[in-house]
PDB file of C-alpha atoms in Angstrom:
ATOM      1  CA  UNK I   1      24.269   2.224  -3.329  1.00 45.00           C
ATOM      2  CA  UNK I   2      21.277   0.006  -2.714  1.00 59.00           C
ATOM      3  CA  UNK I   3      21.587  -3.637  -3.565  1.00 83.00           C
ATOM      4  CA  UNK I   4      17.896  -4.483  -3.210  1.00 87.00           C
ATOM      5  CA  UNK I   5      17.597  -5.615  -6.819  1.00 86.00           C
ATOM      6  CA  UNK I   6      20.262  -8.298  -6.422  1.00 88.00           C
ATOM      7  CA  UNK I   7      18.359 -10.160  -3.697  1.00 92.00           C
ATOM      8  CA  UNK I   8      16.516 -13.288  -4.794  1.00 93.00           C
ATOM      9  CA  UNK I   9      12.788 -13.845  -4.296  1.00 94.00           C
ATOM     10  CA  UNK I  10      11.752 -17.184  -2.819  1.00 94.00           C
ATOM     11  CA  UNK I  11       8.476 -18.385  -4.313  1.00 94.00           C
ATOM     12  CA  UNK I  12       6.245 -20.335  -1.865  1.00 94.00           C
ATOM     13  CA  UNK I  13       4.816 -23.705  -2.903  1.00 92.00           C
ATOM     14  CA  UNK I  14       1.262 -22.372  -3.353  1.00 91.00           C
ATOM     15  CA  UNK I  15       2.355 -19.537  -5.680  1.00 95.00           C
ATOM     16  CA  UNK I  16       2.817 -19.741  -9.455  1.00 95.00           C
ATOM     17  CA  UNK I  17       4.889 -17.065 -11.249  1.00 95.00           C
ATOM     18  CA  UNK I  18       5.006 -16.605 -15.035  1.00 94.00           C
ATOM     19  CA  UNK I  19       7.082 -14.183 -17.128  1.00 92.00           C
ATOM     20  CA  UNK I  20       6.038 -13.681 -20.766  1.00 91.00           C
ATOM     21  CA  UNK I  21       6.520 -10.644 -23.048  1.00 88.00           C
ATOM     22  CA  UNK I  22       7.631  -8.281 -20.233  1.00 89.00           C
ATOM     23  CA  UNK I  23       4.604  -9.221 -18.096  1.00 93.00           C
ATOM     24  CA  UNK I  24       5.030 -10.899 -14.709  1.00 95.00           C
ATOM     25  CA  UNK I  25       1.910 -12.716 -13.474  1.00 96.00           C
ATOM     26  CA  UNK I  26       1.745 -14.047  -9.912  1.00 96.00           C
ATOM     27  CA  UNK I  27      -1.088 -16.420  -8.967  1.00 96.00           C
ATOM     28  CA  UNK I  28      -1.710 -17.659  -5.431  1.00 95.00           C
ATOM     29  CA  UNK I  29      -4.440 -18.811  -3.071  1.00 95.00           C
ATOM     30  CA  UNK I  30      -5.862 -15.285  -2.617  1.00 94.00           C
ATOM     31  CA  UNK I  31      -5.872 -14.203  -6.260  1.00 94.00           C
ATOM     32  CA  UNK I  32      -3.751 -13.086  -9.173  1.00 95.00           C
ATOM     33  CA  UNK I  33      -1.652  -9.953  -9.800  1.00 95.00           C
ATOM     34  CA  UNK I  34       0.214  -8.735 -12.886  1.00 95.00           C
ATOM     35  CA  UNK I  35       3.020  -6.219 -13.387  1.00 93.00           C
ATOM     36  CA  UNK I  36       4.330  -4.955 -16.706  1.00 93.00           C
ATOM     37  CA  UNK I  37       8.125  -4.636 -16.787  1.00 90.00           C
ATOM     38  CA  UNK I  38       8.382  -1.398 -18.789  1.00 79.00           C
ATOM     39  CA  UNK I  39      12.140  -1.231 -19.058  1.00 71.00           C
ATOM     40  CA  UNK I  40      13.774  -3.194 -21.851  1.00 80.00           C
ATOM     41  CA  UNK I  41      16.924  -3.290 -19.756  1.00 85.00           C
ATOM     42  CA  UNK I  42      15.409  -5.465 -17.000  1.00 90.00           C
ATOM     43  CA  UNK I  43      14.685  -9.173 -17.308  1.00 89.00           C
ATOM     44  CA  UNK I  44      13.278 -11.799 -14.958  1.00 92.00           C
ATOM     45  CA  UNK I  45      14.654 -15.309 -14.534  1.00 92.00           C
ATOM     46  CA  UNK I  46      12.686 -18.092 -12.835  1.00 93.00           C
ATOM     47  CA  UNK I  47      14.520 -21.259 -11.785  1.00 93.00           C
ATOM     48  CA  UNK I  48      12.442 -23.655  -9.703  1.00 89.00           C
ATOM     49  CA  UNK I  49      11.138 -21.725  -6.715  1.00 92.00           C
ATOM     50  CA  UNK I  50      13.671 -18.865  -6.993  1.00 94.00           C
ATOM     51  CA  UNK I  51      13.030 -15.691  -8.976  1.00 94.00           C
ATOM     52  CA  UNK I  52      15.858 -13.315  -9.880  1.00 93.00           C
ATOM     53  CA  UNK I  53      15.538  -9.855 -11.418  1.00 92.00           C
ATOM     54  CA  UNK I  54      18.459  -9.086 -13.722  1.00 91.00           C
ATOM     55  CA  UNK I  55      19.649  -5.887 -15.353  1.00 89.00           C
ATOM     56  CA  UNK I  56      21.129  -5.853 -18.838  1.00 88.00           C
ATOM     57  CA  UNK I  57      22.856  -2.460 -18.546  1.00 87.00           C
ATOM     58  CA  UNK I  58      24.752  -0.619 -15.816  1.00 86.00           C
ATOM     59  CA  UNK I  59      23.452   2.962 -16.189  1.00 87.00           C
ATOM     60  CA  UNK I  60      21.861   4.869 -13.306  1.00 87.00           C
ATOM     61  CA  UNK I  61      18.230   4.593 -14.466  1.00 87.00           C
ATOM     62  CA  UNK I  62      18.500   0.838 -15.059  1.00 87.00           C
ATOM     63  CA  UNK I  63      19.948   0.357 -11.565  1.00 86.00           C
ATOM     64  CA  UNK I  64      17.020   2.285 -10.074  1.00 86.00           C
ATOM     65  CA  UNK I  65      14.478   0.249 -12.069  1.00 90.00           C
ATOM     66  CA  UNK I  66      16.232  -2.968 -11.015  1.00 91.00           C
ATOM     67  CA  UNK I  67      15.463  -2.414  -7.321  1.00 90.00           C
ATOM     68  CA  UNK I  68      11.972  -1.072  -8.043  1.00 92.00           C
ATOM     69  CA  UNK I  69      10.825  -4.074 -10.083  1.00 93.00           C
ATOM     70  CA  UNK I  70      12.340  -6.525  -7.599  1.00 94.00           C
ATOM     71  CA  UNK I  71      10.340  -4.936  -4.751  1.00 95.00           C
ATOM     72  CA  UNK I  72       7.123  -4.791  -6.831  1.00 95.00           C
ATOM     73  CA  UNK I  73       7.383  -8.484  -7.737  1.00 95.00           C
ATOM     74  CA  UNK I  74       8.230  -9.435  -4.136  1.00 96.00           C
ATOM     75  CA  UNK I  75       5.160  -7.532  -2.893  1.00 96.00           C
ATOM     76  CA  UNK I  76       2.991  -9.411  -5.399  1.00 96.00           C
ATOM     77  CA  UNK I  77       4.369 -12.773  -4.197  1.00 96.00           C
ATOM     78  CA  UNK I  78       3.749 -11.824  -0.552  1.00 95.00           C
ATOM     79  CA  UNK I  79       0.279 -10.381  -1.251  1.00 95.00           C
ATOM     80  CA  UNK I  80      -1.213 -13.453  -2.933  1.00 95.00           C
ATOM     81  CA  UNK I  81      -0.312 -15.523   0.157  1.00 95.00           C
ATOM     82  CA  UNK I  82      -1.167 -13.081   2.981  1.00 96.00           C
ATOM     83  CA  UNK I  83      -3.125  -9.853   2.371  1.00 96.00           C
ATOM     84  CA  UNK I  84      -1.655  -6.450   3.180  1.00 97.00           C
ATOM     85  CA  UNK I  85      -3.542  -4.230   5.627  1.00 97.00           C
ATOM     86  CA  UNK I  86      -3.572  -0.674   6.957  1.00 96.00           C
ATOM     87  CA  UNK I  87      -5.374   0.489  10.091  1.00 97.00           C
ATOM     88  CA  UNK I  88      -6.760   3.976  10.557  1.00 96.00           C
ATOM     89  CA  UNK I  89      -8.140   5.706  13.644  1.00 96.00           C
ATOM     90  CA  UNK I  90     -10.888   8.334  13.583  1.00 96.00           C
ATOM     91  CA  UNK I  91     -10.651  10.860  16.413  1.00 94.00           C
ATOM     92  CA  UNK I  92     -13.196  13.595  17.096  1.00 92.00           C
ATOM     93  CA  UNK I  93     -16.338  14.431  19.030  1.00 93.00           C
ATOM     94  CA  UNK I  94     -19.231  12.611  17.358  1.00 92.00           C
ATOM     95  CA  UNK I  95     -17.059  11.135  14.596  1.00 95.00           C
ATOM     96  CA  UNK I  96     -18.013   7.600  13.582  1.00 95.00           C
ATOM     97  CA  UNK I  97     -17.719   5.221  10.655  1.00 96.00           C
ATOM     98  CA  UNK I  98     -19.684   2.281   9.307  1.00 96.00           C
ATOM     99  CA  UNK I  99     -19.494  -0.082   6.344  1.00 96.00           C
ATOM    100  CA  UNK I 100     -22.535  -0.492   4.112  1.00 93.00           C
ATOM    101  CA  UNK I 101     -21.951  -3.107   1.398  1.00 90.00           C
ATOM    102  CA  UNK I 102     -18.712  -2.072  -0.306  1.00 92.00           C
ATOM    103  CA  UNK I 103     -19.021   1.566   0.849  1.00 95.00           C
ATOM    104  CA  UNK I 104     -17.414   3.196   3.855  1.00 96.00           C
ATOM    105  CA  UNK I 105     -19.750   5.822   5.319  1.00 96.00           C
ATOM    106  CA  UNK I 106     -18.057   8.358   7.608  1.00 96.00           C
ATOM    107  CA  UNK I 107     -19.653  11.038   9.775  1.00 95.00           C
ATOM    108  CA  UNK I 108     -16.598  13.211  10.401  1.00 94.00           C
ATOM    109  CA  UNK I 109     -17.823  16.687  11.197  1.00 91.00           C
ATOM    110  CA  UNK I 110     -19.216  17.751   7.831  1.00 93.00           C
ATOM    111  CA  UNK I 111     -22.883  18.545   7.201  1.00 95.00           C
ATOM    112  CA  UNK I 112     -23.136  15.364   5.118  1.00 95.00           C
ATOM    113  CA  UNK I 113     -21.741  11.839   5.474  1.00 95.00           C
ATOM    114  CA  UNK I 114     -18.608  11.123   3.421  1.00 95.00           C
ATOM    115  CA  UNK I 115     -18.817   7.903   1.365  1.00 96.00           C
ATOM    116  CA  UNK I 116     -15.847   6.061  -0.120  1.00 95.00           C
ATOM    117  CA  UNK I 117     -16.432   3.068  -2.392  1.00 96.00           C
ATOM    118  CA  UNK I 118     -13.924   0.217  -2.064  1.00 95.00           C
ATOM    119  CA  UNK I 119     -12.419  -0.796  -5.426  1.00 94.00           C
ATOM    120  CA  UNK I 120     -12.436  -4.422  -6.554  1.00 93.00           C
ATOM    121  CA  UNK I 121     -10.000  -6.503  -4.514  1.00 92.00           C
ATOM    122  CA  UNK I 122     -10.066  -4.212  -1.458  1.00 95.00           C
ATOM    123  CA  UNK I 123     -11.986  -4.965   1.742  1.00 96.00           C
ATOM    124  CA  UNK I 124     -12.846  -2.214   4.216  1.00 96.00           C
ATOM    125  CA  UNK I 125     -14.020  -3.165   7.713  1.00 96.00           C
ATOM    126  CA  UNK I 126     -14.853  -1.195  10.848  1.00 95.00           C
ATOM    127  CA  UNK I 127     -13.964  -3.111  14.001  1.00 91.00           C
ATOM    128  CA  UNK I 128     -15.298  -0.250  16.136  1.00 94.00           C
ATOM    129  CA  UNK I 129     -16.987   3.012  15.077  1.00 94.00           C
ATOM    130  CA  UNK I 130     -13.599   4.764  15.299  1.00 95.00           C
ATOM    131  CA  UNK I 131     -11.310   2.141  13.733  1.00 96.00           C
ATOM    132  CA  UNK I 132     -11.036   1.360  10.018  1.00 96.00           C
ATOM    133  CA  UNK I 133      -9.107  -1.542   8.501  1.00 97.00           C
ATOM    134  CA  UNK I 134      -8.242  -1.699   4.779  1.00 97.00           C
ATOM    135  CA  UNK I 135      -7.123  -5.090   3.377  1.00 96.00           C
ATOM    136  CA  UNK I 136      -6.177  -6.428  -0.037  1.00 96.00           C
ATOM    137  CA  UNK I 137      -3.596  -8.418  -1.985  1.00 96.00           C
ATOM    138  CA  UNK I 138      -2.135  -5.375  -3.764  1.00 96.00           C
ATOM    139  CA  UNK I 139       0.046  -3.262  -1.474  1.00 96.00           C
ATOM    140  CA  UNK I 140      -0.256  -0.323  -3.866  1.00 95.00           C
ATOM    141  CA  UNK I 141      -4.071  -0.382  -3.856  1.00 96.00           C
ATOM    142  CA  UNK I 142      -4.282  -0.794  -0.072  1.00 97.00           C
ATOM    143  CA  UNK I 143      -2.037   2.225   0.430  1.00 96.00           C
ATOM    144  CA  UNK I 144      -3.958   4.324  -2.103  1.00 97.00           C
ATOM    145  CA  UNK I 145      -7.362   3.577  -0.536  1.00 97.00           C
ATOM    146  CA  UNK I 146      -6.028   4.213   2.988  1.00 97.00           C
ATOM    147  CA  UNK I 147      -4.545   7.540   1.839  1.00 97.00           C
ATOM    148  CA  UNK I 148      -7.875   8.509   0.237  1.00 97.00           C
ATOM    149  CA  UNK I 149      -9.711   7.772   3.496  1.00 96.00           C
ATOM    150  CA  UNK I 150      -7.123   9.731   5.496  1.00 96.00           C
ATOM    151  CA  UNK I 151      -7.383  12.708   3.119  1.00 96.00           C
ATOM    152  CA  UNK I 152     -11.147  12.976   3.773  1.00 96.00           C
ATOM    153  CA  UNK I 153     -10.416  14.618   7.158  1.00 95.00           C
ATOM    154  CA  UNK I 154      -6.761  15.596   7.816  1.00 94.00           C
ATOM    155  CA  UNK I 155      -5.707  15.752  11.462  1.00 95.00           C
ATOM    156  CA  UNK I 156      -5.788  19.285  12.868  1.00 93.00           C
ATOM    157  CA  UNK I 157      -2.828  20.074  15.165  1.00 92.00           C
ATOM    158  CA  UNK I 158      -4.551  21.559  18.245  1.00 92.00           C
ATOM    159  CA  UNK I 159      -7.034  18.855  19.297  1.00 92.00           C
ATOM    160  CA  UNK I 160      -5.796  16.092  16.944  1.00 92.00           C
ATOM    161  CA  UNK I 161      -9.271  15.616  15.458  1.00 95.00           C
ATOM    162  CA  UNK I 162      -9.298  13.799  12.135  1.00 95.00           C
ATOM    163  CA  UNK I 163      -8.237  10.505  10.570  1.00 96.00           C
ATOM    164  CA  UNK I 164      -4.739   9.086  11.064  1.00 96.00           C
ATOM    165  CA  UNK I 165      -2.869   5.811  10.626  1.00 96.00           C
ATOM    166  CA  UNK I 166      -2.738   3.687  13.786  1.00 95.00           C
ATOM    167  CA  UNK I 167       1.086   3.688  13.682  1.00 94.00           C
ATOM    168  CA  UNK I 168       1.356   7.452  13.192  1.00 91.00           C
ATOM    169  CA  UNK I 169       2.839   9.529  16.030  1.00 92.00           C
ATOM    170  CA  UNK I 170       1.326  13.013  16.307  1.00 90.00           C
ATOM    171  CA  UNK I 171       2.424  16.037  18.306  1.00 91.00           C
ATOM    172  CA  UNK I 172      -0.191  18.321  19.784  1.00 90.00           C
ATOM    173  CA  UNK I 173       0.424  22.053  19.294  1.00 91.00           C
ATOM    174  CA  UNK I 174       0.137  24.412  22.217  1.00 88.00           C
ATOM    175  CA  UNK I 175      -2.778  26.804  21.947  1.00 84.00           C
ATOM    176  CA  UNK I 176      -2.625  30.571  22.404  1.00 83.00           C
ATOM    177  CA  UNK I 177      -1.848  31.768  25.901  1.00 81.00           C
ATOM    178  CA  UNK I 178      -3.834  34.491  27.638  1.00 75.00           C
ATOM    179  CA  UNK I 179      -2.215  37.962  28.026  1.00 66.00           C
ATOM    180  CA  UNK I 180       1.263  38.482  29.374  1.00 61.00           C
TER     181      UNK I 180
END
């Protein structure tokens, strides 16, 4: 059984956390995030610079929600202090990317350039024409935008052309062999 929900969350000095009417609001130097606590069986207690997520019942669903909401709130506290980021690598002959305003423009083997607009609170940068970095204070949004970019050109298994995460390990498939 996971005991993630029982761990306390230390609130840094620069961060302000409020809990009113099942809504947790975290404000820090980089911005503000909110999370609605949907379960009536979960409550949040703030004492000084320590936040504790408590459960009011002991059934299976409440235990699962306990850990989930603790991790969501912890990610909000971490995100308003230091932004989350994901790095992607574009691999292919003639593949390149560029940022134009808040749009990522990718030439990735299609007859037209693929454009992805960054939502509010997300920053997309291209350090080189084949590297993309997605940053933001919301871990959920950063992951969703990075997944959307990756889905624009999935990696094919024979030459490994496509878009992948920088931490992803890929295995190249062996091609067909000539006659016996």
